[in-house]
mmCIF file of C-alpha atoms in Angstrom:
data_model
loop_
_atom_site.group_PDB
_atom_site.id
_atom_site.type_symbol
_atom_site.label_atom_id
_atom_site.label_comp_id
_atom_site.label_asym_id
_atom_site.label_seq_id
_atom_site.Cartn_x
_atom_site.Cartn_y
_atom_site.Cartn_z
ATOM 1 C CA MET N 1 -0.242 0.078 0.067
ATOM 2 C CA GLY N 2 1.157 3.248 -0.515
ATOM 3 C CA TYR N 3 4.423 4.147 -2.029
ATOM 4 C CA ALA N 4 6.522 1.409 -0.013
ATOM 5 C CA GLU N 5 6.407 -0.776 -3.179
ATOM 6 C CA VAL N 6 7.693 2.158 -5.130
ATOM 7 C CA ARG N 7 11.277 1.033 -6.969
ATOM 8 C CA PHE N 8 13.293 3.159 -9.054
ATOM 9 C CA PRO N 9 17.062 2.103 -10.619
ATOM 10 C CA GLU N 10 20.149 2.968 -8.066
ATOM 11 C CA ASN N 11 21.022 6.520 -8.359
ATOM 12 C CA THR N 12 17.765 8.093 -9.893
ATOM 13 C CA LEU N 13 17.705 11.674 -9.569
ATOM 14 C CA PHE N 14 14.513 13.901 -8.628
ATOM 15 C CA LEU N 15 14.250 17.258 -9.115
ATOM 16 C CA VAL N 16 11.714 18.901 -6.884
ATOM 17 C CA THR N 17 10.813 22.544 -7.342
ATOM 18 C CA GLY N 18 9.329 24.183 -4.422
ATOM 19 C CA GLY N 19 11.325 21.864 -2.504
ATOM 20 C CA ALA N 20 11.136 24.166 0.535
ATOM 21 C CA GLY N 21 7.574 24.135 0.754
ATOM 22 C CA PHE N 22 5.029 22.082 2.620
ATOM 23 C CA ILE N 23 4.473 19.585 -0.155
ATOM 24 C CA GLY N 24 7.913 19.682 -1.629
ATOM 25 C CA SER N 25 9.915 19.258 1.574
ATOM 26 C CA ASN N 26 7.436 16.170 2.288
ATOM 27 C CA LEU N 27 8.544 14.745 -0.982
ATOM 28 C CA CYS N 28 12.200 15.528 -0.527
ATOM 29 C CA GLU N 29 12.133 13.895 2.605
ATOM 30 C CA VAL N 30 10.558 10.579 1.326
ATOM 31 C CA ILE N 31 12.554 10.160 -1.709
ATOM 32 C CA LEU N 32 15.741 10.566 0.277
ATOM 33 C CA LYS N 33 14.634 7.935 3.018
ATOM 34 C CA LEU N 34 13.948 5.602 -0.042
ATOM 35 C CA GLY N 35 17.501 5.957 -0.900
ATOM 36 C CA TYR N 36 17.557 7.905 -4.122
ATOM 37 C CA LYS N 37 18.879 11.514 -4.887
ATOM 38 C CA VAL N 38 17.033 15.035 -4.762
ATOM 39 C CA ARG N 39 17.869 18.363 -6.387
ATOM 40 C CA CYS N 40 15.838 20.651 -4.426
ATOM 41 C CA LEU N 41 15.071 24.350 -6.600
ATOM 42 C CA ASP N 42 13.372 27.045 -4.402
ATOM 43 C CA ASP N 43 13.846 30.711 -4.359
ATOM 44 C CA LEU N 44 12.302 30.745 -0.689
ATOM 45 C CA SER N 45 9.830 33.305 -1.069
ATOM 46 C CA THR N 46 6.887 30.938 0.209
ATOM 47 C CA GLY N 47 9.247 27.942 1.171
ATOM 48 C CA LYS N 48 11.411 27.936 4.355
ATOM 49 C CA GLN N 49 14.869 27.736 5.199
ATOM 50 C CA ALA N 50 14.200 25.546 7.960
ATOM 51 C CA ASN N 51 12.604 23.027 5.485
ATOM 52 C CA VAL N 52 16.068 22.950 3.227
ATOM 53 C CA ASP N 53 18.077 22.771 6.229
ATOM 54 C CA LEU N 54 16.316 19.476 7.387
ATOM 55 C CA PHE N 55 18.443 17.472 4.767
ATOM 56 C CA LYS N 56 21.675 19.425 4.250
ATOM 57 C CA ASP N 57 24.022 16.693 5.815
ATOM 58 C CA ASN N 58 22.386 14.240 3.223
ATOM 59 C CA PRO N 59 24.824 13.596 0.720
ATOM 60 C CA ASN N 60 22.079 12.262 -1.830
ATOM 61 C CA TYR N 61 20.646 15.953 -1.250
ATOM 62 C CA MET N 62 21.167 19.375 -3.057
ATOM 63 C CA PHE N 63 19.900 22.521 -2.364
ATOM 64 C CA VAL N 64 19.510 25.349 -5.793
ATOM 65 C CA LYS N 65 18.410 28.573 -4.300
ATOM 66 C CA GLY N 66 16.708 29.840 -7.573
ATOM 67 C CA ASP N 67 13.661 30.885 -9.491
ATOM 68 C CA ILE N 68 11.330 29.333 -12.115
ATOM 69 C CA LYS N 69 10.454 32.505 -13.640
ATOM 70 C CA ASP N 70 14.212 32.402 -14.860
ATOM 71 C CA PHE N 71 14.647 30.262 -17.918
ATOM 72 C CA ASP N 72 18.368 29.056 -17.146
ATOM 73 C CA THR N 73 17.710 28.377 -13.649
ATOM 74 C CA CYS N 74 15.306 25.739 -14.906
ATOM 75 C CA MET N 75 17.632 24.553 -17.686
ATOM 76 C CA ASN N 76 20.703 24.366 -15.271
ATOM 77 C CA ALA N 77 18.444 22.530 -12.511
ATOM 78 C CA CYS N 78 17.069 19.864 -15.001
ATOM 79 C CA LYS N 79 20.618 18.759 -16.056
ATOM 80 C CA GLY N 80 21.012 15.015 -15.359
ATOM 81 C CA VAL N 81 17.712 14.843 -13.588
ATOM 82 C CA ASP N 82 15.639 11.812 -14.113
ATOM 83 C CA PHE N 83 12.198 13.048 -13.198
ATOM 84 C CA VAL N 84 10.803 16.205 -12.396
ATOM 85 C CA LEU N 85 8.126 16.626 -9.608
ATOM 86 C CA ASN N 86 7.166 20.364 -9.933
ATOM 87 C CA GLN N 87 5.410 21.790 -6.976
ATOM 88 C CA ALA N 88 6.875 25.438 -7.345
ATOM 89 C CA ALA N 89 3.777 27.974 -7.214
ATOM 90 C CA TRP N 90 1.815 30.397 -5.101
ATOM 91 C CA GLY N 91 -1.054 29.252 -3.884
ATOM 92 C CA SER N 92 -4.318 30.939 -2.119
ATOM 93 C CA VAL N 93 -7.320 31.757 -4.023
ATOM 94 C CA PRO N 94 -7.677 35.328 -2.194
ATOM 95 C CA ARG N 95 -4.079 36.018 -2.594
ATOM 96 C CA SER N 96 -4.336 35.642 -6.335
ATOM 97 C CA ILE N 97 -7.491 38.127 -6.680
ATOM 98 C CA GLU N 98 -5.273 40.457 -5.281
ATOM 99 C CA MET N 99 -1.945 39.668 -7.266
ATOM 100 C CA PRO N 100 -3.195 38.326 -11.002
ATOM 101 C CA LEU N 101 0.019 39.583 -12.767
ATOM 102 C CA PHE N 102 2.404 37.798 -10.513
ATOM 103 C CA TYR N 103 0.567 34.731 -10.343
ATOM 104 C CA CYS N 104 0.290 34.520 -14.137
ATOM 105 C CA ALA N 105 4.185 34.812 -14.028
ATOM 106 C CA ASN N 106 5.092 32.615 -11.207
ATOM 107 C CA ASN N 107 2.542 29.938 -11.831
ATOM 108 C CA ILE N 108 1.955 29.623 -15.673
ATOM 109 C CA THR N 109 5.294 31.011 -17.125
ATOM 110 C CA GLY N 110 7.137 29.304 -14.326
ATOM 111 C CA THR N 111 5.586 26.209 -15.040
ATOM 112 C CA LEU N 112 6.492 26.704 -18.948
ATOM 113 C CA ASN N 113 9.756 27.354 -18.352
ATOM 114 C CA MET N 114 10.137 23.986 -16.347
ATOM 115 C CA LEU N 115 8.304 21.969 -18.763
ATOM 116 C CA GLU N 116 10.649 23.565 -21.609
ATOM 117 C CA ALA N 117 13.733 22.819 -19.881
ATOM 118 C CA ALA N 118 12.249 19.542 -19.043
ATOM 119 C CA GLY N 119 11.974 18.594 -22.621
ATOM 120 C CA GLN N 120 15.048 19.768 -23.797
ATOM 121 C CA ASN N 121 17.115 17.723 -21.079
ATOM 122 C CA GLY N 122 15.139 14.504 -22.011
ATOM 123 C CA ILE N 123 13.605 14.171 -18.551
ATOM 124 C CA LYS N 124 11.805 10.535 -18.311
ATOM 125 C CA LYS N 125 8.682 11.912 -16.536
ATOM 126 C CA PHE N 126 7.211 15.535 -15.574
ATOM 127 C CA VAL N 127 4.872 15.474 -12.874
ATOM 128 C CA TYR N 128 3.327 18.650 -11.879
ATOM 129 C CA ALA N 129 0.761 20.353 -9.171
ATOM 130 C CA SER N 130 -2.387 21.521 -10.287
ATOM 131 C CA SER N 131 -5.385 21.940 -7.915
ATOM 132 C CA SER N 132 -8.901 21.017 -7.311
ATOM 133 C CA SER N 133 -9.484 24.984 -8.214
ATOM 134 C CA VAL N 134 -9.925 23.726 -11.786
ATOM 135 C CA TYR N 135 -13.392 22.333 -11.244
ATOM 136 C CA GLY N 136 -14.636 26.278 -10.650
ATOM 137 C CA ASP N 137 -18.461 26.267 -10.394
ATOM 138 C CA GLU N 138 -19.280 22.712 -11.569
ATOM 139 C CA PRO N 139 -21.886 21.829 -9.407
ATOM 140 C CA ASN N 140 -21.974 18.409 -9.714
ATOM 141 C CA LEU N 141 -20.275 15.963 -6.650
ATOM 142 C CA PRO N 142 -17.846 13.863 -6.766
ATOM 143 C CA LYS N 143 -15.814 16.096 -9.204
ATOM 144 C CA THR N 144 -14.767 13.949 -12.317
ATOM 145 C CA GLU N 145 -11.880 14.879 -14.677
ATOM 146 C CA GLY N 146 -13.397 16.156 -17.608
ATOM 147 C CA ARG N 147 -16.516 17.947 -16.329
ATOM 148 C CA GLU N 148 -15.260 21.290 -15.154
ATOM 149 C CA GLY N 149 -16.818 24.540 -14.925
ATOM 150 C CA ASN N 150 -16.240 28.381 -15.098
ATOM 151 C CA LEU N 151 -12.717 29.090 -13.152
ATOM 152 C CA LEU N 152 -13.432 31.001 -10.071
ATOM 153 C CA SER N 153 -10.060 32.588 -9.340
ATOM 154 C CA PRO N 154 -6.766 34.080 -10.986
ATOM 155 C CA TYR N 155 -5.115 30.803 -8.994
ATOM 156 C CA ALA N 156 -7.531 28.573 -10.681
ATOM 157 C CA LEU N 157 -6.909 29.887 -14.291
ATOM 158 C CA THR N 158 -3.232 29.444 -13.480
ATOM 159 C CA LYS N 159 -3.858 25.519 -12.817
ATOM 160 C CA ARG N 160 -5.930 25.207 -15.781
ATOM 161 C CA ALA N 161 -3.273 26.795 -17.887
ATOM 162 C CA ASP N 162 -0.509 24.485 -16.825
ATOM 163 C CA GLU N 163 -2.635 21.429 -17.349
ATOM 164 C CA GLU N 164 -3.212 22.760 -21.092
ATOM 165 C CA TRP N 165 0.502 23.359 -21.505
ATOM 166 C CA ALA N 166 1.641 20.013 -20.114
ATOM 167 C CA LYS N 167 -0.573 18.525 -22.650
ATOM 168 C CA GLN N 168 0.832 20.242 -25.556
ATOM 169 C CA TYR N 169 4.246 19.039 -24.198
ATOM 170 C CA THR N 170 3.186 15.567 -24.328
ATOM 171 C CA ARG N 171 1.674 15.938 -27.668
ATOM 172 C CA HIS N 172 4.176 17.911 -29.676
ATOM 173 C CA TYR N 173 7.575 17.566 -27.654
ATOM 174 C CA GLY N 174 7.375 14.113 -26.461
ATOM 175 C CA LEU N 175 7.085 14.845 -22.679
ATOM 176 C CA ASP N 176 5.446 12.596 -20.560
ATOM 177 C CA THR N 177 3.700 14.808 -18.322
ATOM 178 C CA TYR N 178 1.223 14.114 -15.600
ATOM 179 C CA GLY N 179 -0.947 16.753 -13.846
ATOM 180 C CA LEU N 180 -2.175 15.984 -10.033
ATOM 181 C CA ARG N 181 -5.049 18.051 -9.173
ATOM 182 C CA TYR N 182 -4.777 18.261 -5.006
ATOM 183 C CA PHE N 183 -7.764 18.564 -3.075
ATOM 184 C CA ASN N 184 -6.715 20.402 0.299
ATOM 185 C CA VAL N 185 -3.724 18.797 1.383
ATOM 186 C CA PHE N 186 -2.665 18.822 5.042
ATOM 187 C CA GLY N 187 -0.167 17.308 7.352
ATOM 188 C CA ARG N 188 3.508 17.863 8.862
ATOM 189 C CA ARG N 189 4.973 20.943 8.099
ATOM 190 C CA GLN N 190 2.121 22.817 6.655
ATOM 191 C CA ASP N 191 2.478 26.524 7.592
ATOM 192 C CA PRO N 192 -0.120 27.702 10.328
ATOM 193 C CA ASN N 193 0.976 31.188 10.151
ATOM 194 C CA GLY N 194 -0.438 34.261 7.825
ATOM 195 C CA VAL N 195 -3.609 35.306 6.463
ATOM 196 C CA TYR N 196 -3.619 33.131 3.809
ATOM 197 C CA ALA N 197 -2.538 29.826 5.857
ATOM 198 C CA ALA N 198 -4.751 26.802 5.212
ATOM 199 C CA VAL N 199 -7.489 26.057 7.855
ATOM 200 C CA ILE N 200 -6.403 23.096 9.672
ATOM 201 C CA PRO N 201 -3.038 23.970 10.860
ATOM 202 C CA LYS N 202 -4.466 27.710 11.265
ATOM 203 C CA PHE N 203 -7.044 26.302 13.390
ATOM 204 C CA ILE N 204 -4.912 23.683 15.365
ATOM 205 C CA LYS N 205 -2.188 26.558 16.292
ATOM 206 C CA GLN N 206 -5.159 28.925 17.455
ATOM 207 C CA LEU N 207 -6.873 26.311 19.607
ATOM 208 C CA LEU N 208 -3.362 25.392 21.480
ATOM 209 C CA ALA N 209 -2.808 28.991 21.875
ATOM 210 C CA GLY N 210 -6.070 29.522 23.475
ATOM 211 C CA GLU N 211 -7.075 32.108 20.745
ATOM 212 C CA THR N 212 -10.561 31.927 18.818
ATOM 213 C CA PRO N 213 -10.603 30.644 15.532
ATOM 214 C CA ILE N 214 -12.659 32.632 12.542
ATOM 215 C CA ILE N 215 -14.463 30.220 10.120
ATOM 216 C CA ASN N 216 -15.321 31.794 6.733
ATOM 217 C CA GLY N 217 -18.980 31.357 6.073
ATOM 218 C CA ASP N 218 -21.200 29.220 8.081
ATOM 219 C CA GLY N 219 -18.929 26.114 8.320
ATOM 220 C CA LYS N 220 -21.034 24.099 6.087
ATOM 221 C CA GLN N 221 -18.818 23.974 3.121
ATOM 222 C CA SER N 222 -17.291 20.545 2.785
ATOM 223 C CA ARG N 223 -13.904 19.564 1.438
ATOM 224 C CA ASP N 224 -12.082 16.178 0.347
ATOM 225 C CA PHE N 225 -9.173 16.937 2.901
ATOM 226 C CA THR N 226 -6.089 14.808 1.801
ATOM 227 C CA TYR N 227 -3.400 13.798 4.397
ATOM 228 C CA ILE N 228 -0.054 14.449 2.708
ATOM 229 C CA GLU N 229 1.336 11.181 2.549
ATOM 230 C CA ASN N 230 -1.443 10.235 -0.045
ATOM 231 C CA VAL N 231 -0.207 13.160 -2.173
ATOM 232 C CA ILE N 232 3.484 11.686 -1.956
ATOM 233 C CA GLU N 233 2.014 8.198 -3.479
ATOM 234 C CA ALA N 234 0.517 10.264 -6.238
ATOM 235 C CA ASN N 235 3.747 11.735 -7.028
ATOM 236 C CA LEU N 236 6.058 8.559 -6.876
ATOM 237 C CA LYS N 237 3.547 6.344 -8.794
ATOM 238 C CA ALA N 238 2.917 8.867 -11.731
ATOM 239 C CA CYS N 239 6.822 8.697 -12.334
ATOM 240 C CA LEU N 240 6.306 5.057 -12.951
ATOM 241 C CA ALA N 241 3.109 5.588 -15.059
ATOM 242 C CA PRO N 242 2.894 4.050 -18.385
ATOM 243 C CA HIS N 243 3.019 6.619 -21.870
ATOM 244 C CA GLU N 244 -0.510 6.240 -22.385
ATOM 245 C CA ALA N 245 -1.432 8.117 -19.341
ATOM 246 C CA ALA N 246 0.867 11.038 -20.012
ATOM 247 C CA GLY N 247 -0.966 14.399 -20.855
ATOM 248 C CA ASN N 248 -3.757 13.684 -18.522
ATOM 249 C CA ALA N 249 -4.523 15.469 -15.357
ATOM 250 C CA PHE N 250 -5.597 13.417 -12.234
ATOM 251 C CA ASN N 251 -7.678 13.846 -9.026
ATOM 252 C CA ILE N 252 -5.557 13.354 -5.724
ATOM 253 C CA ALA N 253 -7.611 12.812 -2.972
ATOM 254 C CA TYR N 254 -8.749 10.476 -0.344
ATOM 255 C CA GLY N 255 -12.304 10.215 -1.797
ATOM 256 C CA GLY N 256 -13.884 11.532 1.490
ATOM 257 C CA ARG N 257 -16.054 14.315 2.350
ATOM 258 C CA GLU N 258 -15.593 16.287 5.781
ATOM 259 C CA TYR N 259 -17.670 19.494 6.713
ATOM 260 C CA LEU N 260 -15.804 22.441 8.171
ATOM 261 C CA ILE N 261 -17.438 22.946 11.203
ATOM 262 C CA ASP N 262 -17.304 19.225 11.957
ATOM 263 C CA ILE N 263 -13.641 19.242 11.712
ATOM 264 C CA TYR N 264 -13.541 22.308 14.079
ATOM 265 C CA TYR N 265 -15.244 20.624 16.991
ATOM 266 C CA GLY N 266 -13.366 17.508 15.945
ATOM 267 C CA LEU N 267 -9.954 19.384 16.871
ATOM 268 C CA THR N 268 -11.331 20.915 19.894
ATOM 269 C CA LYS N 269 -12.235 17.619 21.233
ATOM 270 C CA SER N 270 -8.797 16.110 20.113
ATOM 271 C CA LEU N 271 -6.975 18.916 21.875
ATOM 272 C CA GLY N 272 -8.886 19.310 25.129
ATOM 273 C CA VAL N 273 -10.091 22.727 24.739
ATOM 274 C CA ASN N 274 -13.872 24.198 24.737
ATOM 275 C CA VAL N 275 -13.806 27.352 22.384
ATOM 276 C CA GLU N 276 -16.872 28.069 20.062
ATOM 277 C CA PRO N 277 -15.644 29.692 16.681
ATOM 278 C CA LYS N 278 -16.422 32.945 15.226
ATOM 279 C CA PHE N 279 -18.081 33.048 11.815
ATOM 280 C CA GLY N 280 -16.795 35.381 9.485
ATOM 281 C CA PRO N 281 -18.015 36.458 5.464
ATOM 282 C CA ASP N 282 -17.419 33.657 2.687
ATOM 283 C CA ARG N 283 -13.849 34.194 1.117
ATOM 284 C CA ALA N 284 -14.141 35.688 -2.533
ATOM 285 C CA GLY N 285 -13.477 32.881 -5.116
ATOM 286 C CA ASP N 286 -14.187 29.691 -2.793
ATOM 287 C CA ILE N 287 -16.719 26.945 -3.910
ATOM 288 C CA LYS N 288 -18.998 25.633 -1.212
ATOM 289 C CA HIS N 289 -18.468 21.672 -1.293
ATOM 290 C CA SER N 290 -15.332 19.615 -3.308
ATOM 291 C CA ASN N 291 -14.809 16.012 -2.955
ATOM 292 C CA ALA N 292 -13.698 13.975 -5.767
ATOM 293 C CA ASP N 293 -13.711 11.033 -7.677
ATOM 294 C CA ILE N 294 -10.439 9.107 -7.734
ATOM 295 C CA SER N 295 -11.032 6.191 -10.068
ATOM 296 C CA LYS N 296 -9.160 7.695 -12.835
ATOM 297 C CA ALA N 297 -5.796 8.057 -10.760
ATOM 298 C CA LYS N 298 -6.615 4.488 -9.459
ATOM 299 C CA ARG N 299 -6.953 3.039 -13.034
ATOM 300 C CA LEU N 300 -4.190 4.897 -14.624
ATOM 301 C CA LEU N 301 -1.559 5.607 -12.056
ATOM 302 C CA GLY N 302 -2.231 2.705 -9.706
ATOM 303 C CA TYR N 303 -2.692 5.387 -6.878
ATOM 304 C CA ASN N 304 -4.178 3.457 -3.526
ATOM 305 C CA PRO N 305 -4.302 6.041 -0.847
ATOM 306 C CA ASP N 306 -4.482 4.512 2.639
ATOM 307 C CA TRP N 307 -4.436 7.703 4.660
ATOM 308 C CA SER N 308 -8.029 8.213 5.638
ATOM 309 C CA PHE N 309 -9.022 11.869 6.761
ATOM 310 C CA GLU N 310 -9.305 10.512 10.679
ATOM 311 C CA ARG N 311 -5.855 8.679 10.522
ATOM 312 C CA GLY N 312 -3.929 11.665 8.835
ATOM 313 C CA ILE N 313 -5.456 14.647 11.189
ATOM 314 C CA ALA N 314 -4.781 12.469 14.252
ATOM 315 C CA ALA N 315 -1.007 12.334 12.804
ATOM 316 C CA ALA N 316 -1.006 16.041 11.920
ATOM 317 C CA ILE N 317 -2.334 16.996 15.616
ATOM 318 C CA GLU N 318 0.473 15.149 16.858
ATOM 319 C CA TRP N 319 3.038 16.468 14.685
ATOM 320 C CA TYR N 320 1.729 20.289 15.684
ATOM 321 C CA LYS N 321 1.623 19.427 19.377
ATOM 322 C CA LYS N 322 5.573 18.810 19.256
ATOM 323 C CA ASN N 323 6.695 21.386 16.651
ATOM 324 C CA LEU N 324 4.510 24.721 17.376
#
């Protein structure tokens, strides 16, 4: 189950862009534990130096400080690499509405730079982070690939554009690309700080500090919260996927559906606190409900997530208790 059975040739080198971030640093950690080599590329604009320093004494790890908006940096980073795991991007729907030009430059042009550099360097597989936000206002549940609605934010637009560019690189330039539509990933090292912080680490930190969290909207919105281990599995299995699956995007989730208000009260119970939340306005660009049909990823990637929300949230709570 998971990625324990995944095997690559000895001395396989992975390039993880955005490797100082939440998802990227976890990918670096697991790849190194499996005995392979990692080159991490990050400009530390949203990633953390502390996440880079975790592996600095590992001889199989190399950190390159650089920006994917610079094509020469991307070319140099791809030299000698077998697989690219492209996680570098700026997240946050609300922030993208405030900064559309930057999101275009970073998330679209940056990814295009990486696709071109990977193609020129003969990379075996190019696996990249997409997002469930590409479903936009499509109302049906579960979310199914090929049934997308109107995009609701510049962030969602950047991820959809990345998918379309990746298809072109598979079609015209012989680069096997695999898009992973992440659904609300959470887990160790996810940053709880800042106005754009993800909801689970933010709630945990606030409750541990005796603060009163604010829930945007009525708390009845639902999400397919996905533990980090499942996302790591998807990235590694995409690197072993057949050529026939290339050029596609895949839902990466557990396939569950959790309501925000239930998560909130579950956290208060687990943390042994009794704090009623405050309720604020809905966030611009947010969708009300989201959960994933993961049958395509199971069929074409061999994705078989074994970390349920309950198992994942318990592990996350323990991590934050020790590390906040």
